Amino acid sequence: ALTVAHVDVNASAVITGGLFALLPGRALVAGVQDGLTGFYITASARLLEVMYFFVGIVTGVLVVLYFGVKLGAQLNPDAALGVNEQPVVQIVASMLLSLTFAVLLQQERSTVLWVTLNGGVAWVVYGAMHYVADISPVASTAVAAGLVGLFGQLLSRYRFASALPYTTAAIGPLLPGSATYFGLLSIAQNNVDKGLVSLAKAVSLAMAIAIGVNLGSEISRLFLRLPGAGSAAGRRAAKRTRGF
């Protein structure tokens, strides 16, 4: 609407920013976590929910973009979003985005500060790998999400709470909003092949986030002492009486 009204605004930034609030990051992470830990029924239900979310996003955005193109909106899928060359600005922006997600999800106040810091760490790792070391965005996203999951698990043990509140909002800066938008825009402009490639990239980034977060949580088990591990030796006799 702003582009059709000839308002001087970056339409890609406006639409991508709106998509961030709709992407089902929490359901995706929880679904993959349930699948990796053997809860296949709940994993299937949550991944089906993710699919419905994605279909809704694709349908809604694609319909509006189609009518926008027909009305003469000058939307250019080749004009990628500009990247600020100041790392400090990027880190602060990523922390603000994580803070916004924490407020959106109505998290407890005690978790907001830690989630904000965790989101900043995620972007530091991603920026160092992708923009400095020139590593692929999927691999960079997976490693950054892995650290989010690792720190989330450590914080959950320290705070005696679930790890999900410390990871869900922190993955906000890594969500594939721009890849989703540019893919849908290319499809709306009859460039189906390019659009499908961009959507495949968005799906790859989403799966990299989910797998990375859960892998980081599993890595933390290598050096975190499980609750009650100290009394395991005293319970062996009890286990034998129960047939274990």
Short mmCIF file of C-alpha atoms in Angstrom, two decimals:
data_model
loop_
_atom_site.label_atom_id
_atom_site.label_comp_id
_atom_site.label_asym_id
_atom_site.label_seq_id
_atom_site.Cartn_x
_atom_site.Cartn_y
_atom_site.Cartn_z
CA ALA A 1 0.00 0.00 0.00
CA LEU A 2 2.85 2.40 0.82
CA THR A 3 4.54 1.63 -2.51
CA VAL A 4 1.34 2.18 -4.51
CA ALA A 5 0.82 5.47 -2.65
CA HIS A 6 4.37 6.49 -3.71
CA VAL A 7 5.58 6.80 -0.14
CA ASP A 8 9.38 6.84 0.02
CA VAL A 9 9.89 3.68 2.05
CA ASN A 10 11.78 0.42 1.69
CA ALA A 11 8.91 -1.96 0.99
CA SER A 12 11.13 -5.02 1.47
CA ALA A 13 12.01 -3.94 5.02
CA VAL A 14 8.36 -3.22 5.87
CA ILE A 15 7.06 -6.58 4.64
CA THR A 16 9.98 -8.59 6.04
CA GLY A 17 9.59 -6.93 9.43
CA GLY A 18 5.93 -7.87 9.47
CA LEU A 19 6.69 -11.48 8.57
CA PHE A 20 9.01 -11.87 11.55
CA ALA A 21 6.06 -11.71 13.93
CA LEU A 22 4.23 -14.48 12.04
CA LEU A 23 6.97 -17.07 11.46
CA PRO A 24 6.34 -20.11 13.72
CA GLY A 25 9.77 -20.37 15.30
CA ARG A 26 8.55 -21.67 18.65
CA ALA A 27 6.38 -24.43 17.16
CA LEU A 28 9.17 -25.50 14.79
CA VAL A 29 11.79 -25.78 17.54
CA ALA A 30 9.41 -27.62 19.85
CA GLY A 31 8.32 -29.99 17.07
CA VAL A 32 11.87 -30.96 16.11
CA GLN A 33 12.78 -31.36 19.79
CA ASP A 34 9.86 -33.74 20.33
CA GLY A 35 10.88 -35.74 17.29
CA LEU A 36 14.51 -36.04 18.36
CA THR A 37 13.52 -37.15 21.86
CA GLY A 38 11.07 -39.82 20.71
CA PHE A 39 7.71 -38.08 21.18
CA TYR A 40 6.59 -38.66 17.62
CA ILE A 41 2.86 -37.98 18.04
CA THR A 42 3.34 -34.52 19.54
CA ALA A 43 6.15 -33.86 17.06
CA SER A 44 3.84 -34.67 14.15
CA ALA A 45 1.11 -32.44 15.56
CA ARG A 46 3.46 -29.48 16.06
CA LEU A 47 5.10 -29.87 12.66
CA LEU A 48 1.62 -30.03 11.11
CA GLU A 49 0.87 -26.77 12.92
CA VAL A 50 4.05 -25.29 11.44
CA MET A 51 2.92 -26.39 7.97
CA TYR A 52 -0.47 -24.71 8.45
CA PHE A 53 1.25 -21.53 9.61
CA PHE A 54 3.52 -21.57 6.57
CA VAL A 55 0.65 -22.22 4.17
CA GLY A 56 -1.27 -19.33 5.74
CA ILE A 57 1.72 -17.00 5.38
CA VAL A 58 2.33 -18.05 1.77
CA THR A 59 -1.33 -17.68 0.81
CA GLY A 60 -1.87 -14.33 2.51
CA VAL A 61 1.32 -12.64 1.36
CA LEU A 62 1.16 -14.10 -2.14
CA VAL A 63 -2.42 -12.91 -2.75
CA VAL A 64 -1.65 -9.37 -1.60
CA LEU A 65 1.61 -9.24 -3.57
CA TYR A 66 -0.23 -10.44 -6.68
CA PHE A 67 -2.78 -7.64 -6.47
CA GLY A 68 -0.01 -5.18 -5.62
CA VAL A 69 1.87 -6.11 -8.79
CA LYS A 70 -1.34 -5.79 -10.83
CA LEU A 71 -1.87 -2.30 -9.37
CA GLY A 72 1.60 -1.26 -10.50
CA ALA A 73 3.55 -1.50 -7.25
CA GLN A 74 7.27 -1.28 -8.07
CA LEU A 75 8.52 -4.16 -5.96
CA ASN A 76 11.95 -5.44 -6.98
CA PRO A 77 12.87 -8.95 -5.78
CA ASP A 78 16.48 -8.43 -6.87
CA ALA A 79 16.94 -5.53 -4.47
CA ALA A 80 18.09 -7.43 -1.42
CA LEU A 81 17.85 -5.79 1.96
CA GLY A 82 20.86 -3.65 2.75
CA VAL A 83 23.21 -4.81 5.47
CA ASN A 84 24.55 -2.25 7.93
CA GLU A 85 28.33 -2.37 7.92
CA GLN A 86 28.57 -1.42 11.60
CA PRO A 87 28.73 -4.59 13.73
CA VAL A 88 27.72 -2.74 16.89
CA VAL A 89 24.50 -1.53 15.23
CA GLN A 90 23.74 -5.07 14.04
CA ILE A 91 24.25 -6.54 17.51
CA VAL A 92 22.10 -3.89 19.19
CA ALA A 93 19.37 -4.38 16.56
CA SER A 94 19.41 -8.16 17.07
CA MET A 95 19.12 -7.72 20.83
CA LEU A 96 16.19 -5.33 20.39
CA LEU A 97 14.52 -7.85 18.09
CA SER A 98 14.94 -10.60 20.68
CA LEU A 99 13.58 -8.27 23.35
CA THR A 100 10.56 -7.52 21.18
CA PHE A 101 9.91 -11.23 20.65
CA ALA A 102 10.13 -11.84 24.40
CA VAL A 103 7.50 -9.16 24.99
CA LEU A 104 5.35 -10.52 22.15
CA LEU A 105 5.42 -14.01 23.68
CA GLN A 106 4.57 -12.55 27.11
CA GLN A 107 7.53 -14.15 28.81
CA GLU A 108 8.29 -13.70 32.48
CA ARG A 109 10.31 -10.62 33.36
CA SER A 110 13.12 -12.70 34.83
CA THR A 111 13.80 -14.25 31.40
CA VAL A 112 13.74 -11.12 29.25
CA LEU A 113 17.28 -9.93 29.98
CA TRP A 114 18.82 -13.36 29.41
CA VAL A 115 16.88 -13.84 26.18
CA THR A 116 18.03 -10.46 24.92
CA LEU A 117 21.67 -11.32 25.61
CA ASN A 118 21.23 -14.76 24.02
CA GLY A 119 19.87 -13.15 20.85
CA GLY A 120 22.90 -10.87 20.70
CA VAL A 121 25.23 -13.86 21.02
CA ALA A 122 23.37 -15.61 18.20
CA TRP A 123 23.88 -12.68 15.85
CA VAL A 124 27.55 -12.25 16.81
CA VAL A 125 28.22 -15.87 15.85
CA TYR A 126 26.15 -15.66 12.66
CA GLY A 127 27.74 -12.38 11.55
CA ALA A 128 31.26 -13.60 12.24
CA MET A 129 30.73 -16.79 10.24
CA HIS A 130 28.65 -15.43 7.34
CA TYR A 131 29.86 -11.87 6.79
CA VAL A 132 33.46 -12.19 7.98
CA ALA A 133 34.38 -15.81 7.23
CA ASP A 134 32.06 -15.99 4.17
CA ILE A 135 30.44 -19.27 5.27
CA SER A 136 27.05 -20.27 3.86
CA PRO A 137 24.03 -18.78 5.66
CA VAL A 138 22.55 -22.20 6.42
CA ALA A 139 25.70 -23.43 8.19
CA SER A 140 26.13 -20.11 9.99
CA THR A 141 22.52 -20.21 11.14
CA ALA A 142 22.86 -23.78 12.40
CA VAL A 143 25.95 -22.97 14.49
CA ALA A 144 24.41 -19.77 15.88
CA ALA A 145 21.20 -21.61 16.74
CA GLY A 146 23.29 -24.34 18.38
CA LEU A 147 24.83 -21.80 20.74
CA VAL A 148 21.36 -20.42 21.47
CA GLY A 149 20.23 -23.90 22.47
CA LEU A 150 23.37 -24.50 24.51
CA PHE A 151 23.11 -21.24 26.45
CA GLY A 152 19.36 -21.73 26.83
CA GLN A 153 19.92 -25.13 28.42
CA LEU A 154 22.61 -23.73 30.74
CA LEU A 155 20.32 -20.89 31.78
CA SER A 156 17.45 -23.27 32.36
CA ARG A 157 19.58 -25.36 34.72
CA TYR A 158 20.77 -22.24 36.51
CA ARG A 159 17.24 -20.86 36.86
CA PHE A 160 15.57 -24.27 37.43
CA ALA A 161 13.11 -23.71 34.60
CA SER A 162 12.36 -24.87 31.07
CA ALA A 163 14.89 -24.05 28.35
CA LEU A 164 12.24 -23.07 25.80
CA PRO A 165 11.65 -19.51 27.13
CA TYR A 166 15.38 -18.81 26.85
CA THR A 167 15.64 -19.98 23.24
CA THR A 168 12.36 -19.15 21.48
CA ALA A 169 12.76 -15.37 21.41
CA ALA A 170 16.55 -15.56 21.00
CA ILE A 171 16.24 -17.16 17.55
CA GLY A 172 14.29 -14.14 16.28
CA PRO A 173 17.26 -12.51 14.48
CA LEU A 174 17.92 -15.79 12.63
CA LEU A 175 14.41 -16.33 11.23
CA PRO A 176 14.24 -16.37 7.40
CA GLY A 177 11.86 -13.45 6.87
CA SER A 178 13.60 -11.91 3.85
CA ALA A 179 14.06 -15.25 2.05
CA THR A 180 10.35 -15.98 2.47
CA TYR A 181 9.28 -12.56 1.18
CA PHE A 182 11.57 -12.52 -1.87
CA GLY A 183 10.47 -16.04 -2.79
CA LEU A 184 6.80 -15.11 -2.66
CA LEU A 185 7.43 -11.90 -4.59
CA SER A 186 9.22 -13.78 -7.37
CA ILE A 187 6.30 -16.20 -7.65
CA ALA A 188 3.84 -13.29 -7.78
CA GLN A 189 5.87 -11.85 -10.67
CA ASN A 190 5.70 -15.18 -12.59
CA ASN A 191 9.32 -16.04 -11.83
CA VAL A 192 8.38 -19.36 -10.28
CA ASP A 193 11.79 -21.07 -10.46
CA LYS A 194 13.57 -18.26 -8.65
CA GLY A 195 10.78 -18.03 -6.11
CA LEU A 196 10.91 -21.74 -5.31
CA VAL A 197 14.67 -21.52 -4.83
CA SER A 198 14.24 -18.68 -2.34
CA LEU A 199 11.48 -20.54 -0.50
CA ALA A 200 13.68 -23.64 -0.35
CA LYS A 201 16.38 -21.48 1.21
CA ALA A 202 13.86 -20.22 3.78
CA VAL A 203 12.86 -23.78 4.67
CA SER A 204 16.53 -24.78 4.94
CA LEU A 205 17.22 -21.88 7.29
CA ALA A 206 14.19 -22.76 9.41
CA MET A 207 15.27 -26.38 9.73
CA ALA A 208 18.84 -25.28 10.50
CA ILE A 209 17.48 -23.17 13.37
CA ALA A 210 15.38 -25.99 14.78
CA ILE A 211 18.08 -28.65 14.48
CA GLY A 212 20.79 -26.29 15.76
CA VAL A 213 18.82 -25.32 18.87
CA ASN A 214 18.09 -28.92 19.77
CA LEU A 215 21.63 -30.04 18.99
CA GLY A 216 22.99 -27.35 21.30
CA SER A 217 20.65 -28.57 24.04
CA GLU A 218 21.88 -32.13 23.57
CA ILE A 219 25.53 -31.06 23.62
CA SER A 220 24.97 -29.45 27.01
CA ARG A 221 24.14 -32.90 28.40
CA LEU A 222 27.74 -33.96 27.83
CA PHE A 223 29.04 -31.81 30.67
CA LEU A 224 25.93 -31.01 32.72
CA ARG A 225 25.30 -33.25 35.67
CA LEU A 226 21.84 -34.73 35.60
CA PRO A 227 19.64 -34.14 38.66
CA GLY A 228 19.88 -37.07 41.03
CA ALA A 229 22.95 -38.55 39.38
CA GLY A 230 24.77 -38.64 42.70
CA SER A 231 22.22 -41.02 44.19
CA ALA A 232 22.14 -43.35 41.19
CA ALA A 233 24.47 -45.88 42.86
CA GLY A 234 22.16 -46.16 45.83
CA ARG A 235 19.19 -46.93 43.61
CA ARG A 236 20.65 -49.87 41.71
CA ALA A 237 19.11 -52.39 44.09
CA ALA A 238 15.72 -50.72 43.72
CA LYS A 239 16.04 -50.91 39.95
CA ARG A 240 16.87 -54.61 40.09
CA THR A 241 13.76 -55.31 42.13
CA ARG A 242 11.67 -53.67 39.40
CA GLY A 243 13.11 -55.81 36.64
CA PHE A 244 15.59 -53.29 35.20
#
